[in-house]
């Protein structure tokens, strides 16, 4: 019967789609967030931190490609507050804040925010349900100067995190131009904007997938629909070949220079009032950026950028890394998008009924960090603490005093707190921590008023290269007076 | 019928119990987290970041005083993963990590973590359902040297955040001593540890409420039970007066010195084997801390500390701020607890079946920050950016260029991006941003190659003090060559 009494143990696992970050992974991300935040701050943006939890109604439903209930969010019924949910981005909470504090905030309100967001998506390899974003938005500025500023700031932020000029490009487009094209193609009627809304949604998502599906895949989605490799069928927008041709022409409208691209867009969408307005805005953005020195080596007009989210109303932007990395199978591939954003003039209006212009950008911090790691451009501090070993359990206070002295001198240090019986385990521990120096004092050393210092970094180099004679002479171990501990350790660290 | 067509608008509100943090509130908390993390790091602790979401079974049920379903956590049913929940502390996720990666982590594993945690409690004034914790824990060290280290580190962390010695005290107790007292009082039978478990739970929570309920309230909870002011009845442990007397005696066992307190505890609980062990551990902790110079001005043995959480098994600690602040009604009160922790040797065992000793502390960052603010000890940078005003909408690129130059020189700066028509609004905006300097260039100034600088900080001081004549002479406004913009602004900021 003993078997029946054995308690059932919980599984020690994160839920699928979630993961843990250890040591340097945490500090490297923090350093990156700090760098980006400093750029945003320098541009006049103020920090804002909203809570992870919002009401479902405040968040709204704007996620693309939702294969889950609750429109892709993690949601639950609260006893007092109705349905609550984890935020899926940092933009929806900003819209709520802009509405809630509209009398108190400066106009325009520039804010930055950083933190995790959650998506209730089907977990898959490399697809996480919690990830970091680092956003900057300007609420209350209708001028495209605000959009241009966001694009310039995005370029600055990428460069300061370690992506050199030439390794990235910020692509800019305008939803209004796309709407103009839709009008020309006959799937947008300015007199009845709700008509064809479903078709336009499919067109939008299809264009957003150009990278992944290629031209034929997109054309299938614009027409009857598309069956993917797994046999799943995605319904198409039902456009005729002629209509689809107009849309495909828009996506291919990029020319050698911004001016030529603008001219081509004017040909395609200039017949529509909204399309013409969009082209005009793109032209202004390009002029403003040019005047500030952000030329096409950094920021380009590219009609293939549309962004999947449903709430954009004007300029949209996307930052793409242009270098190749090796994927998990060793094949070279473009790294792709690490940031995106755009103008969303109607999000605040949802709450207040009054139009409030807004524009902003979101940097996908985890992807950007992965890119920098892939290029070997992250210099994480992986050196562990100095480890004070324990030779004599009864003199723990002496060992603690050594660690305390080292710390007071600004040196990261700790006493070994495992079972001290096996000294080899203590050195193995120091190795595992990547400790640069081990401090050793047995009864003999204590009596003589000295400590032994083991230079573990040097020891590792010697072990890799040295002859047996060199090894035996133990150059990596030295004896110093107890009173000189801090200075001696500092010398070893300096030379490490 | 127009009324019916009006869309229902979402409320622009955080759910009750959640709040937003703006500007300096965010940067001050970040600075505090950075300071505490630096202390933890210096002690050899490594950062760890787990996700906000865990399985309900991994979190376990350890929250005290649960007045909500799901044992005080926010939980929901996931399509793939069963019940998921937001973490309610950083300790339960650590136990899961220690079990999941037990083959890979160093032993002992020292880690720190910071971030929000969530409690599904009834929202009330000043009671938030999301708040920050900043924890440090050592997993795999059974020695009380690990507990002593945590206490010393906690004292260091508090001092580095700005709480001077004398304004806080770290109180230390031991659950084993309490268990010894329970044994003496007849509510713990070492041969049958499950017996009286319910009574012991009530005793524990009653002691934890001594501050709030006073001696009579606790005595009522130890006996038949207690009716609070609202008429809610809390069931008691059902102890006899004699049994309750033993427990009350334990809580009052603190003496003038640590040695005397230890002696008194030995009288009370020494007859129990577990009680004796606990007293011995307290004595060792006090000795280790004394040897490192952490005397009773910083760390004291105090039997009234028990901590509400159910998972502690040995030493427990609590940091209390000892100064008085004024409450919302202007009455002086002790600020109280800002950090707590202890040893929890069974949390990892839940997963693995193997005992893994662990101890740690959690600092309630939001409370600590509130305390520092109440004492006027937070020096937040509330100065806004330099604002470049817009006199001529067509020269936006020129204004952007000025802001860019200032930023390249490391000066926080922005162009006014609201509607530039009304110049007064631009200056009001600069005031609201707490901007130190406004930059002004109309067509006339542009033609002459100059800019006007308005020293807003000086202007505010003059407005408060100056005579009419001084005011008219406009000492707060100066004209400088356009090429000298950066230097001139730097001079103004230096003198501000």
mmCIF file of N, CA and C in Angstrom, chain B residues 175-188 203 207 243 245-251 265 268-270 272 274-275:
data_model
loop_
_atom_site.group_PDB
_atom_site.id
_atom_site.type_symbol
_atom_site.label_atom_id
_atom_site.label_comp_id
_atom_site.label_asym_id
_atom_site.label_seq_id
_atom_site.Cartn_x
_atom_site.Cartn_y
_atom_site.Cartn_z
ATOM 1 N N UNK B 175 11.682 29.064 12.764
ATOM 2 C CA UNK B 175 10.451 28.269 12.823
ATOM 3 C C UNK B 175 10.622 27.021 13.699
ATOM 4 N N UNK B 176 11.863 26.529 13.775
ATOM 5 C CA UNK B 176 12.077 25.344 14.600
ATOM 6 C C UNK B 176 11.837 25.647 16.073
ATOM 7 N N UNK B 177 12.209 26.860 16.487
ATOM 8 C CA UNK B 177 11.947 27.247 17.876
ATOM 9 C C UNK B 177 10.436 27.305 18.091
ATOM 10 N N UNK B 178 9.743 27.881 17.130
ATOM 11 C CA UNK B 178 8.284 27.950 17.231
ATOM 12 C C UNK B 178 7.696 26.538 17.297
ATOM 13 N N UNK B 179 8.241 25.636 16.462
ATOM 14 C CA UNK B 179 7.744 24.261 16.516
ATOM 15 C C UNK B 179 8.020 23.628 17.878
ATOM 16 N N UNK B 180 9.187 23.970 18.455
ATOM 17 C CA UNK B 180 9.487 23.476 19.805
ATOM 18 C C UNK B 180 8.455 23.970 20.802
ATOM 19 N N UNK B 181 8.100 25.238 20.665
ATOM 20 C CA UNK B 181 7.083 25.812 21.557
ATOM 21 C C UNK B 181 5.739 25.111 21.330
ATOM 22 N N UNK B 182 5.411 24.853 20.064
ATOM 23 C CA UNK B 182 4.161 24.133 19.743
ATOM 24 C C UNK B 182 4.169 22.754 20.416
ATOM 25 N N UNK B 183 5.329 22.117 20.371
ATOM 26 C CA UNK B 183 5.445 20.791 20.985
ATOM 27 C C UNK B 183 5.198 20.894 22.488
ATOM 28 N N UNK B 184 5.849 21.890 23.115
ATOM 29 C CA UNK B 184 5.683 22.092 24.556
ATOM 30 C C UNK B 184 4.219 22.416 24.873
ATOM 31 N N UNK B 185 3.581 23.192 23.973
ATOM 32 C CA UNK B 185 2.181 23.571 24.208
ATOM 33 C C UNK B 185 1.221 22.434 23.870
ATOM 34 N N UNK B 186 1.751 21.352 23.284
ATOM 35 C CA UNK B 186 0.893 20.192 23.008
ATOM 36 C C UNK B 186 0.135 20.246 21.694
ATOM 37 N N UNK B 187 0.577 21.088 20.738
ATOM 38 C CA UNK B 187 -0.080 21.085 19.425
ATOM 39 C C UNK B 187 0.862 20.596 18.323
ATOM 40 N N UNK B 188 1.972 19.967 18.723
ATOM 41 C CA UNK B 188 2.833 19.314 17.732
ATOM 42 C C UNK B 188 3.355 18.021 18.338
ATOM 43 N N UNK B 203 -2.250 29.213 14.539
ATOM 44 C CA UNK B 203 -1.312 29.835 15.492
ATOM 45 C C UNK B 203 -0.301 30.703 14.738
ATOM 46 N N UNK B 207 0.161 34.754 15.144
ATOM 47 C CA UNK B 207 1.384 35.423 15.598
ATOM 48 C C UNK B 207 1.808 36.473 14.577
ATOM 49 N N UNK B 243 -2.225 26.533 27.147
ATOM 50 C CA UNK B 243 -1.506 26.354 25.886
ATOM 51 C C UNK B 243 -1.221 27.708 25.233
ATOM 52 N N UNK B 245 -0.973 30.460 26.653
ATOM 53 C CA UNK B 245 0.034 31.157 27.464
ATOM 54 C C UNK B 245 1.449 30.811 27.039
ATOM 55 N N UNK B 246 1.661 29.529 26.710
ATOM 56 C CA UNK B 246 2.996 29.118 26.254
ATOM 57 C C UNK B 246 3.366 29.868 24.970
ATOM 58 N N UNK B 247 2.423 29.927 24.026
ATOM 59 C CA UNK B 247 2.678 30.605 22.751
ATOM 60 C C UNK B 247 2.910 32.101 22.973
ATOM 61 N N UNK B 248 2.046 32.711 23.814
ATOM 62 C CA UNK B 248 2.207 34.149 24.064
ATOM 63 C C UNK B 248 3.567 34.418 24.721
ATOM 64 N N UNK B 249 4.000 33.531 25.568
ATOM 65 C CA UNK B 249 5.298 33.683 26.237
ATOM 66 C C UNK B 249 6.437 33.680 25.235
ATOM 67 N N UNK B 250 6.286 32.849 24.182
ATOM 68 C CA UNK B 250 7.297 32.776 23.134
ATOM 69 C C UNK B 250 7.418 34.112 22.406
ATOM 70 N N UNK B 251 6.255 34.673 22.085
ATOM 71 C CA UNK B 251 6.275 35.928 21.348
ATOM 72 C C UNK B 251 6.904 37.062 22.147
ATOM 73 N N UNK B 265 14.749 31.612 25.163
ATOM 74 C CA UNK B 265 14.137 30.671 24.214
ATOM 75 C C UNK B 265 14.485 29.232 24.593
ATOM 76 N N UNK B 268 12.161 28.113 27.141
ATOM 77 C CA UNK B 268 10.797 27.883 26.658
ATOM 78 C C UNK B 268 10.691 26.636 25.796
ATOM 79 N N UNK B 269 11.679 26.406 24.914
ATOM 80 C CA UNK B 269 11.536 25.362 23.903
ATOM 81 C C UNK B 269 12.615 24.292 23.995
ATOM 82 N N UNK B 270 13.549 24.444 24.944
ATOM 83 C CA UNK B 270 14.684 23.528 25.013
ATOM 84 C C UNK B 270 14.289 22.091 25.307
ATOM 85 N N UNK B 272 12.131 20.470 23.832
ATOM 86 C CA UNK B 272 11.826 19.811 22.562
ATOM 87 C C UNK B 272 13.110 19.716 21.740
ATOM 88 N N UNK B 274 13.488 19.538 18.463
ATOM 89 C CA UNK B 274 13.490 20.477 17.337
ATOM 90 C C UNK B 274 13.665 21.906 17.843
ATOM 91 N N UNK B 275 13.036 22.208 18.982
ATOM 92 C CA UNK B 275 13.157 23.536 19.565
ATOM 93 C C UNK B 275 14.601 23.844 19.917
#
